[in-house]
PDB file of C-alpha atoms and ligand atoms in Angstrom:
ATOM      1  CA  UNK A   1      44.902 -32.641   9.219  1.00  0.00           C
ATOM      2  CA  UNK A   2      47.644 -30.539   9.432  1.00  0.00           C
ATOM      3  CA  UNK A   3      47.317 -26.351  10.129  1.00  0.00           C
ATOM      4  CA  UNK A   4      48.004 -24.694   6.645  1.00  0.00           C
ATOM      5  CA  UNK A   5      49.875 -21.594   8.924  1.00  0.00           C
ATOM      6  CA  UNK A   6      50.763 -21.908  12.571  1.00  0.00           C
ATOM      7  CA  UNK A   7      48.731 -18.694  14.056  1.00  0.00           C
ATOM      8  CA  UNK A   8      50.753 -15.713  15.172  1.00  0.00           C
ATOM      9  CA  UNK A   9      51.816 -14.867  18.583  1.00  0.00           C
ATOM     10  CA  UNK A  10      49.664 -15.963  21.855  1.00  0.00           C
ATOM     11  CA  UNK A  11      46.875 -18.351  20.716  1.00  0.00           C
ATOM     12  CA  UNK A  12      43.573 -19.829  22.783  1.00  0.00           C
ATOM     13  CA  UNK A  13      45.434 -22.345  24.295  1.00  0.00           C
ATOM     14  CA  UNK A  14      46.268 -20.152  27.352  1.00  0.00           C
ATOM     15  CA  UNK A  15      46.012 -19.649  30.682  1.00  0.00           C
ATOM     16  CA  UNK A  16      43.487 -22.235  30.790  1.00  0.00           C
ATOM     17  CA  UNK A  17      45.326 -25.754  29.738  1.00  0.00           C
ATOM     18  CA  UNK A  18      43.661 -27.786  26.767  1.00  0.00           C
ATOM     19  CA  UNK A  19      42.906 -31.238  27.857  1.00  0.00           C
ATOM     20  CA  UNK A  20      44.968 -34.410  26.659  1.00  0.00           C
ATOM     21  CA  UNK A  21      41.939 -36.557  25.132  1.00  0.00           C
ATOM     22  CA  UNK A  22      42.382 -40.523  25.877  1.00  0.00           C
ATOM     23  CA  UNK A  23      42.621 -41.012  22.190  1.00  0.00           C
ATOM     24  CA  UNK A  24      45.401 -39.298  22.038  1.00  0.00           C
ATOM     25  CA  UNK A  25      47.246 -42.699  22.527  1.00  0.00           C
ATOM     26  CA  UNK A  26      44.919 -45.261  22.458  1.00  0.00           C
ATOM     27  CA  UNK A  27      42.559 -46.696  19.824  1.00  0.00           C
ATOM     28  CA  UNK A  28      39.471 -44.600  18.402  1.00  0.00           C
ATOM     29  CA  UNK A  29      37.609 -47.763  17.514  1.00  0.00           C
ATOM     30  CA  UNK A  30      37.283 -48.312  21.478  1.00  0.00           C
ATOM     31  CA  UNK A  31      34.067 -47.073  22.120  1.00  0.00           C
ATOM     32  CA  UNK A  32      34.314 -45.893  25.532  1.00  0.00           C
ATOM     33  CA  UNK A  33      37.709 -44.185  24.237  1.00  0.00           C
ATOM     34  CA  UNK A  34      35.924 -42.815  21.252  1.00  0.00           C
ATOM     35  CA  UNK A  35      33.206 -41.045  23.843  1.00  0.00           C
ATOM     36  CA  UNK A  36      35.561 -39.725  26.264  1.00  0.00           C
ATOM     37  CA  UNK A  37      37.399 -38.279  23.983  1.00  0.00           C
ATOM     38  CA  UNK A  38      34.746 -36.912  21.933  1.00  0.00           C
ATOM     39  CA  UNK A  39      33.879 -35.079  25.942  1.00  0.00           C
ATOM     40  CA  UNK A  40      37.609 -34.134  26.155  1.00  0.00           C
ATOM     41  CA  UNK A  41      37.306 -32.230  22.265  1.00  0.00           C
ATOM     42  CA  UNK A  42      33.994 -30.283  23.173  1.00  0.00           C
ATOM     43  CA  UNK A  43      35.417 -29.508  26.518  1.00  0.00           C
ATOM     44  CA  UNK A  44      38.023 -28.354  24.611  1.00  0.00           C
ATOM     45  CA  UNK A  45      36.405 -25.858  22.603  1.00  0.00           C
ATOM     46  CA  UNK A  46      34.868 -24.047  25.543  1.00  0.00           C
ATOM     47  CA  UNK A  47      38.456 -23.768  27.289  1.00  0.00           C
ATOM     48  CA  UNK A  48      39.581 -22.178  23.490  1.00  0.00           C
ATOM     49  CA  UNK A  49      36.885 -19.441  23.522  1.00  0.00           C
ATOM     50  CA  UNK A  50      37.491 -18.720  27.399  1.00  0.00           C
ATOM     51  CA  UNK A  51      40.541 -18.447  26.745  1.00  0.00           C
ATOM     52  CA  UNK A  52      40.286 -16.187  23.629  1.00  0.00           C
ATOM     53  CA  UNK A  53      37.555 -14.039  26.398  1.00  0.00           C
ATOM     54  CA  UNK A  54      40.654 -13.974  28.987  1.00  0.00           C
ATOM     55  CA  UNK A  55      43.035 -12.668  26.638  1.00  0.00           C
ATOM     56  CA  UNK A  56      40.942 -10.184  24.651  1.00  0.00           C
ATOM     57  CA  UNK A  57      39.367  -8.312  27.517  1.00  0.00           C
ATOM     58  CA  UNK A  58      42.143  -6.592  29.008  1.00  0.00           C
ATOM     59  CA  UNK A  59      43.104  -5.083  25.760  1.00  0.00           C
ATOM     60  CA  UNK A  60      39.622  -3.672  25.244  1.00  0.00           C
ATOM     61  CA  UNK A  61      39.166   0.096  26.483  1.00  0.00           C
ATOM     62  CA  UNK A  62      35.874   0.957  28.210  1.00  0.00           C
ATOM     63  CA  UNK A  63      35.350   3.359  25.934  1.00  0.00           C
ATOM     64  CA  UNK A  64      35.499   0.907  23.284  1.00  0.00           C
ATOM     65  CA  UNK A  65      31.893   0.341  22.526  1.00  0.00           C
ATOM     66  CA  UNK A  66      32.038  -1.554  19.615  1.00  0.00           C
ATOM     67  CA  UNK A  67      34.412  -4.045  20.467  1.00  0.00           C
ATOM     68  CA  UNK A  68      33.575  -4.152  23.905  1.00  0.00           C
ATOM     69  CA  UNK A  69      30.368  -5.022  22.764  1.00  0.00           C
ATOM     70  CA  UNK A  70      31.237  -7.969  20.063  1.00  0.00           C
ATOM     71  CA  UNK A  71      33.334  -9.056  23.156  1.00  0.00           C
ATOM     72  CA  UNK A  72      30.176  -9.497  25.662  1.00  0.00           C
ATOM     73  CA  UNK A  73      28.040 -10.880  22.733  1.00  0.00           C
ATOM     74  CA  UNK A  74      30.783 -13.413  22.562  1.00  0.00           C
ATOM     75  CA  UNK A  75      30.692 -13.661  25.939  1.00  0.00           C
ATOM     76  CA  UNK A  76      26.522 -14.375  25.643  1.00  0.00           C
ATOM     77  CA  UNK A  77      27.172 -17.009  22.977  1.00  0.00           C
ATOM     78  CA  UNK A  78      29.755 -19.064  25.123  1.00  0.00           C
ATOM     79  CA  UNK A  79      27.633 -19.189  28.032  1.00  0.00           C
ATOM     80  CA  UNK A  80      24.495 -20.121  25.976  1.00  0.00           C
ATOM     81  CA  UNK A  81      26.967 -23.183  24.726  1.00  0.00           C
ATOM     82  CA  UNK A  82      28.332 -23.836  28.153  1.00  0.00           C
ATOM     83  CA  UNK A  83      24.693 -23.891  29.464  1.00  0.00           C
ATOM     84  CA  UNK A  84      23.435 -25.915  26.860  1.00  0.00           C
ATOM     85  CA  UNK A  85      25.983 -28.744  27.503  1.00  0.00           C
ATOM     86  CA  UNK A  86      25.829 -28.992  31.326  1.00  0.00           C
ATOM     87  CA  UNK A  87      21.925 -29.076  31.139  1.00  0.00           C
ATOM     88  CA  UNK A  88      21.681 -31.991  28.424  1.00  0.00           C
ATOM     89  CA  UNK A  89      24.366 -33.699  30.507  1.00  0.00           C
ATOM     90  CA  UNK A  90      21.877 -33.567  33.332  1.00  0.00           C
ATOM     91  CA  UNK A  91      18.703 -33.685  31.847  1.00  0.00           C
ATOM     92  CA  UNK A  92      19.615 -36.893  29.315  1.00  0.00           C
ATOM     93  CA  UNK A  93      23.450 -38.254  29.652  1.00  0.00           C
ATOM     94  CA  UNK A  94      24.666 -39.161  32.572  1.00  0.00           C
ATOM     95  CA  UNK A  95      20.808 -40.847  34.096  1.00  0.00           C
ATOM     96  CA  UNK A  96      21.033 -42.552  30.662  1.00  0.00           C
ATOM     97  CA  UNK A  97      24.619 -44.028  31.491  1.00  0.00           C
ATOM     98  CA  UNK A  98      23.592 -44.693  34.624  1.00  0.00           C
ATOM     99  CA  UNK A  99      20.043 -46.134  33.820  1.00  0.00           C
ATOM    100  CA  UNK A 100      20.653 -48.491  31.020  1.00  0.00           C
ATOM    101  CA  UNK A 101      24.395 -49.292  31.565  1.00  0.00           C
ATOM    102  CA  UNK A 102      24.749 -52.351  34.014  1.00  0.00           C
ATOM    103  CA  UNK A 103      27.517 -51.204  36.607  1.00  0.00           C
ATOM    104  CA  UNK A 104      27.246 -47.560  35.886  1.00  0.00           C
ATOM    105  CA  UNK A 105      25.122 -46.528  38.736  1.00  0.00           C
ATOM    106  CA  UNK A 106      26.627 -44.099  40.929  1.00  0.00           C
ATOM    107  CA  UNK A 107      29.665 -43.785  38.836  1.00  0.00           C
ATOM    108  CA  UNK A 108      28.788 -40.287  37.080  1.00  0.00           C
ATOM    109  CA  UNK A 109      26.961 -38.601  40.279  1.00  0.00           C
ATOM    110  CA  UNK A 110      30.387 -36.614  40.854  1.00  0.00           C
ATOM    111  CA  UNK A 111      29.829 -34.831  37.564  1.00  0.00           C
ATOM    112  CA  UNK A 112      26.158 -32.898  38.929  1.00  0.00           C
ATOM    113  CA  UNK A 113      27.665 -32.066  41.920  1.00  0.00           C
ATOM    114  CA  UNK A 114      30.742 -30.479  40.739  1.00  0.00           C
ATOM    115  CA  UNK A 115      28.210 -28.949  38.437  1.00  0.00           C
ATOM    116  CA  UNK A 116      26.453 -27.014  41.675  1.00  0.00           C
ATOM    117  CA  UNK A 117      30.412 -25.901  42.187  1.00  0.00           C
ATOM    118  CA  UNK A 118      30.656 -23.868  39.299  1.00  0.00           C
ATOM    119  CA  UNK A 119      27.273 -22.763  38.460  1.00  0.00           C
ATOM    120  CA  UNK A 120      26.654 -19.597  41.348  1.00  0.00           C
ATOM    121  CA  UNK A 121      30.258 -17.719  39.454  1.00  0.00           C
ATOM    122  CA  UNK A 122      28.985 -18.857  36.390  1.00  0.00           C
ATOM    123  CA  UNK A 123      25.567 -17.136  36.782  1.00  0.00           C
ATOM    124  CA  UNK A 124      27.310 -14.132  38.382  1.00  0.00           C
ATOM    125  CA  UNK A 125      29.643 -13.955  34.971  1.00  0.00           C
ATOM    126  CA  UNK A 126      26.236 -14.202  32.681  1.00  0.00           C
ATOM    127  CA  UNK A 127      23.992 -11.561  34.864  1.00  0.00           C
ATOM    128  CA  UNK A 128      26.711  -8.759  34.338  1.00  0.00           C
ATOM    129  CA  UNK A 129      27.348  -9.651  30.527  1.00  0.00           C
ATOM    130  CA  UNK A 130      23.680  -9.367  30.202  1.00  0.00           C
ATOM    131  CA  UNK A 131      23.050  -6.154  32.108  1.00  0.00           C
ATOM    132  CA  UNK A 132      26.150  -4.778  30.079  1.00  0.00           C
ATOM    133  CA  UNK A 133      24.891  -5.534  26.514  1.00  0.00           C
ATOM    134  CA  UNK A 134      21.781  -4.114  27.732  1.00  0.00           C
ATOM    135  CA  UNK A 135      22.862  -0.924  28.477  1.00  0.00           C
ATOM    136  CA  UNK A 136      22.761  -1.349  32.252  1.00  0.00           C
ATOM    137  CA  UNK A 137      26.485  -1.308  33.270  1.00  0.00           C
ATOM    138  CA  UNK A 138      29.403  -0.605  31.774  1.00  0.00           C
ATOM    139  CA  UNK A 139      32.275  -2.108  30.237  1.00  0.00           C
ATOM    140  CA  UNK A 140      35.102  -3.215  33.299  1.00  0.00           C
ATOM    141  CA  UNK A 141      37.786  -5.886  32.069  1.00  0.00           C
ATOM    142  CA  UNK A 142      38.892  -5.920  35.103  1.00  0.00           C
ATOM    143  CA  UNK A 143      35.337  -7.061  36.678  1.00  0.00           C
ATOM    144  CA  UNK A 144      34.791  -9.612  33.632  1.00  0.00           C
ATOM    145  CA  UNK A 145      38.199 -11.123  34.516  1.00  0.00           C
ATOM    146  CA  UNK A 146      37.488 -11.160  38.019  1.00  0.00           C
ATOM    147  CA  UNK A 147      33.908 -13.138  37.347  1.00  0.00           C
ATOM    148  CA  UNK A 148      35.900 -15.380  35.319  1.00  0.00           C
ATOM    149  CA  UNK A 149      38.205 -16.226  37.846  1.00  0.00           C
ATOM    150  CA  UNK A 150      35.172 -17.005  40.352  1.00  0.00           C
ATOM    151  CA  UNK A 151      34.040 -20.262  38.411  1.00  0.00           C
ATOM    152  CA  UNK A 152      37.312 -20.889  36.284  1.00  0.00           C
ATOM    153  CA  UNK A 153      38.818 -23.125  38.893  1.00  0.00           C
ATOM    154  CA  UNK A 154      36.141 -25.524  39.662  1.00  0.00           C
ATOM    155  CA  UNK A 155      34.837 -25.143  36.111  1.00  0.00           C
ATOM    156  CA  UNK A 156      38.707 -26.486  34.611  1.00  0.00           C
ATOM    157  CA  UNK A 157      38.883 -28.754  37.513  1.00  0.00           C
ATOM    158  CA  UNK A 158      35.189 -30.375  36.078  1.00  0.00           C
ATOM    159  CA  UNK A 159      36.350 -30.206  32.494  1.00  0.00           C
ATOM    160  CA  UNK A 160      39.700 -32.849  33.496  1.00  0.00           C
ATOM    161  CA  UNK A 161      37.631 -34.906  35.990  1.00  0.00           C
ATOM    162  CA  UNK A 162      34.434 -36.007  33.592  1.00  0.00           C
ATOM    163  CA  UNK A 163      36.491 -37.478  30.906  1.00  0.00           C
ATOM    164  CA  UNK A 164      37.989 -39.885  33.932  1.00  0.00           C
ATOM    165  CA  UNK A 165      34.448 -40.697  35.013  1.00  0.00           C
ATOM    166  CA  UNK A 166      33.840 -41.314  31.803  1.00  0.00           C
ATOM    167  CA  UNK A 167      36.691 -44.000  31.157  1.00  0.00           C
ATOM    168  CA  UNK A 168      35.566 -45.534  34.029  1.00  0.00           C
ATOM    169  CA  UNK A 169      32.535 -47.031  32.330  1.00  0.00           C
ATOM    170  CA  UNK A 170      34.802 -49.180  30.516  1.00  0.00           C
ATOM    171  CA  UNK A 171      34.862 -51.036  33.506  1.00  0.00           C
ATOM    172  CA  UNK A 172      31.426 -52.260  32.506  1.00  0.00           C
ATOM    173  CA  UNK A 173      31.910 -53.928  29.360  1.00  0.00           C
ATOM    174  CA  UNK A 174      29.065 -52.159  27.409  1.00  0.00           C
ATOM    175  CA  UNK A 175      30.966 -50.297  25.190  1.00  0.00           C
ATOM    176  CA  UNK A 176      28.108 -50.217  22.409  1.00  0.00           C
ATOM    177  CA  UNK A 177      25.458 -49.559  25.089  1.00  0.00           C
ATOM    178  CA  UNK A 178      27.710 -46.634  26.013  1.00  0.00           C
ATOM    179  CA  UNK A 179      28.013 -45.468  22.153  1.00  0.00           C
ATOM    180  CA  UNK A 180      24.091 -45.437  21.615  1.00  0.00           C
ATOM    181  CA  UNK A 181      23.854 -43.635  24.815  1.00  0.00           C
ATOM    182  CA  UNK A 182      26.124 -40.700  23.501  1.00  0.00           C
ATOM    183  CA  UNK A 183      24.975 -40.950  19.926  1.00  0.00           C
ATOM    184  CA  UNK A 184      21.225 -40.173  21.297  1.00  0.00           C
ATOM    185  CA  UNK A 185      22.946 -37.431  23.615  1.00  0.00           C
ATOM    186  CA  UNK A 186      24.214 -35.991  20.222  1.00  0.00           C
ATOM    187  CA  UNK A 187      21.139 -35.687  18.701  1.00  0.00           C
ATOM    188  CA  UNK A 188      19.230 -34.195  21.832  1.00  0.00           C
ATOM    189  CA  UNK A 189      21.787 -31.525  21.683  1.00  0.00           C
ATOM    190  CA  UNK A 190      21.208 -30.613  18.266  1.00  0.00           C
ATOM    191  CA  UNK A 191      17.295 -30.280  18.896  1.00  0.00           C
ATOM    192  CA  UNK A 192      17.925 -28.287  21.912  1.00  0.00           C
ATOM    193  CA  UNK A 193      20.338 -25.755  19.807  1.00  0.00           C
ATOM    194  CA  UNK A 194      19.841 -22.281  19.594  1.00  0.00           C
ATOM    195  CA  UNK A 195      21.973 -22.460  16.206  1.00  0.00           C
ATOM    196  CA  UNK A 196      23.047 -18.473  16.484  1.00  0.00           C
ATOM    197  CA  UNK A 197      25.043 -18.622  19.433  1.00  0.00           C
ATOM    198  CA  UNK A 198      26.390 -22.073  19.698  1.00  0.00           C
ATOM    199  CA  UNK A 199      26.811 -22.957  16.316  1.00  0.00           C
ATOM    200  CA  UNK A 200      29.787 -20.657  15.305  1.00  0.00           C
ATOM    201  CA  UNK A 201      30.922 -20.480  18.923  1.00  0.00           C
ATOM    202  CA  UNK A 202      31.043 -24.267  18.325  1.00  0.00           C
ATOM    203  CA  UNK A 203      32.961 -24.285  14.995  1.00  0.00           C
ATOM    204  CA  UNK A 204      34.927 -21.645  15.550  1.00  0.00           C
ATOM    205  CA  UNK A 205      36.872 -23.167  18.362  1.00  0.00           C
ATOM    206  CA  UNK A 206      36.754 -26.558  17.466  1.00  0.00           C
ATOM    207  CA  UNK A 207      40.529 -27.426  16.263  1.00  0.00           C
ATOM    208  CA  UNK A 208      40.615 -30.168  14.189  1.00  0.00           C
ATOM    209  CA  UNK A 209      44.430 -30.372  13.864  1.00  0.00           C
ATOM    210  CA  UNK A 210      44.640 -31.234  17.490  1.00  0.00           C
ATOM    211  CA  UNK A 211      46.704 -34.122  18.276  1.00  0.00           C
ATOM    212  CA  UNK A 212      48.011 -34.636  14.770  1.00  0.00           C
ATOM    213  CA  UNK A 213      44.540 -34.442  13.241  1.00  0.00           C
ATOM    214  CA  UNK A 214      43.455 -37.800  14.435  1.00  0.00           C
ATOM    215  CA  UNK A 215      40.171 -36.741  15.300  1.00  0.00           C
ATOM    216  CA  UNK A 216      37.128 -36.267  13.413  1.00  0.00           C
ATOM    217  CA  UNK A 217      35.324 -33.676  15.429  1.00  0.00           C
ATOM    218  CA  UNK A 218      32.774 -31.944  14.881  1.00  0.00           C
ATOM    219  CA  UNK A 219      31.308 -34.561  12.457  1.00  0.00           C
ATOM    220  CA  UNK A 220      28.897 -33.110  10.443  1.00  0.00           C
ATOM    221  CA  UNK A 221      27.591 -32.846   6.586  1.00  0.00           C
ATOM    222  CA  UNK A 222      30.299 -30.434   4.616  1.00  0.00           C
ATOM    223  CA  UNK A 223      27.594 -27.696   3.579  1.00  0.00           C
ATOM    224  CA  UNK A 224      27.063 -27.275   7.474  1.00  0.00           C
ATOM    225  CA  UNK A 225      30.098 -24.951   7.688  1.00  0.00           C
ATOM    226  CA  UNK A 226      29.042 -23.058   4.820  1.00  0.00           C
ATOM    227  CA  UNK A 227      25.711 -22.629   6.144  1.00  0.00           C
ATOM    228  CA  UNK A 228      26.753 -21.557   9.585  1.00  0.00           C
ATOM    229  CA  UNK A 229      29.425 -18.940   8.159  1.00  0.00           C
ATOM    230  CA  UNK A 230      27.334 -17.605   5.652  1.00  0.00           C
ATOM    231  CA  UNK A 231      24.060 -17.377   7.078  1.00  0.00           C
ATOM    232  CA  UNK A 232      23.526 -18.851  10.928  1.00  0.00           C
ATOM    233  CA  UNK A 233      26.445 -16.622  11.451  1.00  0.00           C
ATOM    234  CA  UNK A 234      24.779 -13.043  10.870  1.00  0.00           C
ATOM    235  CA  UNK A 235      22.820 -13.057  14.340  1.00  0.00           C
ATOM    236  CA  UNK A 236      26.238 -12.022  16.115  1.00  0.00           C
ATOM    237  CA  UNK A 237      28.417 -11.054  13.392  1.00  0.00           C
ATOM    238  CA  UNK A 238      30.065  -9.018  15.640  1.00  0.00           C
ATOM    239  CA  UNK A 239      31.619 -11.939  18.227  1.00  0.00           C
ATOM    240  CA  UNK A 240      32.430 -14.127  15.784  1.00  0.00           C
ATOM    241  CA  UNK A 241      36.172 -12.037  15.022  1.00  0.00           C
ATOM    242  CA  UNK A 242      37.276 -13.853  18.679  1.00  0.00           C
ATOM    243  CA  UNK A 243      37.223 -17.141  17.353  1.00  0.00           C
ATOM    244  CA  UNK A 244      40.250 -19.338  17.530  1.00  0.00           C
ATOM    245  CA  UNK A 245      39.678 -21.176  14.062  1.00  0.00           C
ATOM    246  CA  UNK A 246      38.165 -21.120  10.978  1.00  0.00           C
ATOM    247  CA  UNK A 247      34.568 -22.761   9.698  1.00  0.00           C
ATOM    248  CA  UNK A 248      36.558 -25.925   8.737  1.00  0.00           C
ATOM    249  CA  UNK A 249      38.647 -26.112  12.300  1.00  0.00           C
ATOM    250  CA  UNK A 250      41.835 -24.724  10.950  1.00  0.00           C
ATOM    251  CA  UNK A 251      43.685 -22.469  13.808  1.00  0.00           C
ATOM    252  CA  UNK A 252      43.998 -18.882  13.006  1.00  0.00           C
ATOM    253  CA  UNK A 253      45.757 -15.831  14.397  1.00  0.00           C
ATOM    254  CA  UNK A 254      44.020 -14.320  17.052  1.00  0.00           C
ATOM    255  CA  UNK A 255      42.345 -10.892  16.399  1.00  0.00           C
ATOM    256  CA  UNK A 256      44.572  -9.158  19.060  1.00  0.00           C
ATOM    257  CA  UNK A 257      47.616 -10.325  17.052  1.00  0.00           C
ATOM    258  CA  UNK A 258      46.122  -9.292  13.420  1.00  0.00           C
ATOM    259  CA  UNK A 259      46.714  -5.749  11.803  1.00  0.00           C
ATOM    260  CA  UNK A 260      42.830  -5.373  11.900  1.00  0.00           C
ATOM    261  CA  UNK A 261      42.897  -6.023  15.652  1.00  0.00           C
ATOM    262  CA  UNK A 262      45.562  -4.078  16.580  1.00  0.00           C
ATOM    263  CA  UNK A 263      43.773  -0.794  14.716  1.00  0.00           C
ATOM    264  CA  UNK A 264      40.557  -1.492  16.371  1.00  0.00           C
ATOM    265  CA  UNK A 265      41.805  -1.994  19.788  1.00  0.00           C
ATOM    266  CA  UNK A 266      44.358   0.894  19.494  1.00  0.00           C
ATOM    267  CA  UNK A 267      40.832   2.987  19.470  1.00  0.00           C
ATOM    268  CA  UNK A 268      40.054   4.487  22.700  1.00  0.00           C
TER     269      UNK A 268
HETATM  270 FE1  FE2 B   1      31.227 -32.311  29.964  1.00  0.00          FE
END
């Protein structure tokens, strides 16, 4: 699928760099390439959303109560999505690969170690976001960016490295089982989901045009984006203006570059 229109101005592919998928120039019919590519696409949704936070934060004045609250709420939903992903990887995915795929023992342990490296920084970010939303602290964009700087480097390293460790499962020659474990992982993630936070966050940052639109991600029945847009998104309605795509995976102009956004950001 190619984009309907190019987003205007700076977009959510910076400052943190999006990942190339292993399937960019290799066949997705290979189960390990499919699974590793799927993981890269998931990580890219996290990166686009974080980029949007990073780009919008300094443009919002502390006194702009409505917009700062909406951004903090978006931050809270982002933390929920990333936490769900890492918890499910630790609880199920990595151990299932290691236990059920002969030859996979030890291959993925480094990913869990890396989770430790950004854990404290991410927890500090979450704590600030929660307490600012609870009215215990005021919105301070410099502090918000500093907190992101406190975990972004190990987090990006981890997002990159996990793809190459998953590709190492190719050496086991057990592609079918790798796919089976991954399918179970997908079911577990959906079961644990707090849909109102992570549903819109995922859809609004999953660019279906990425790498020429060759990836079917996220795969879901056709009615689901409608359900998420018109029903599920209501609880955190103010947050979703910071998304980088529409509910159908088409990149959109970032809020800061729209007329509506420019007007809202000009409020002191
Ligand atoms: Fe991951």
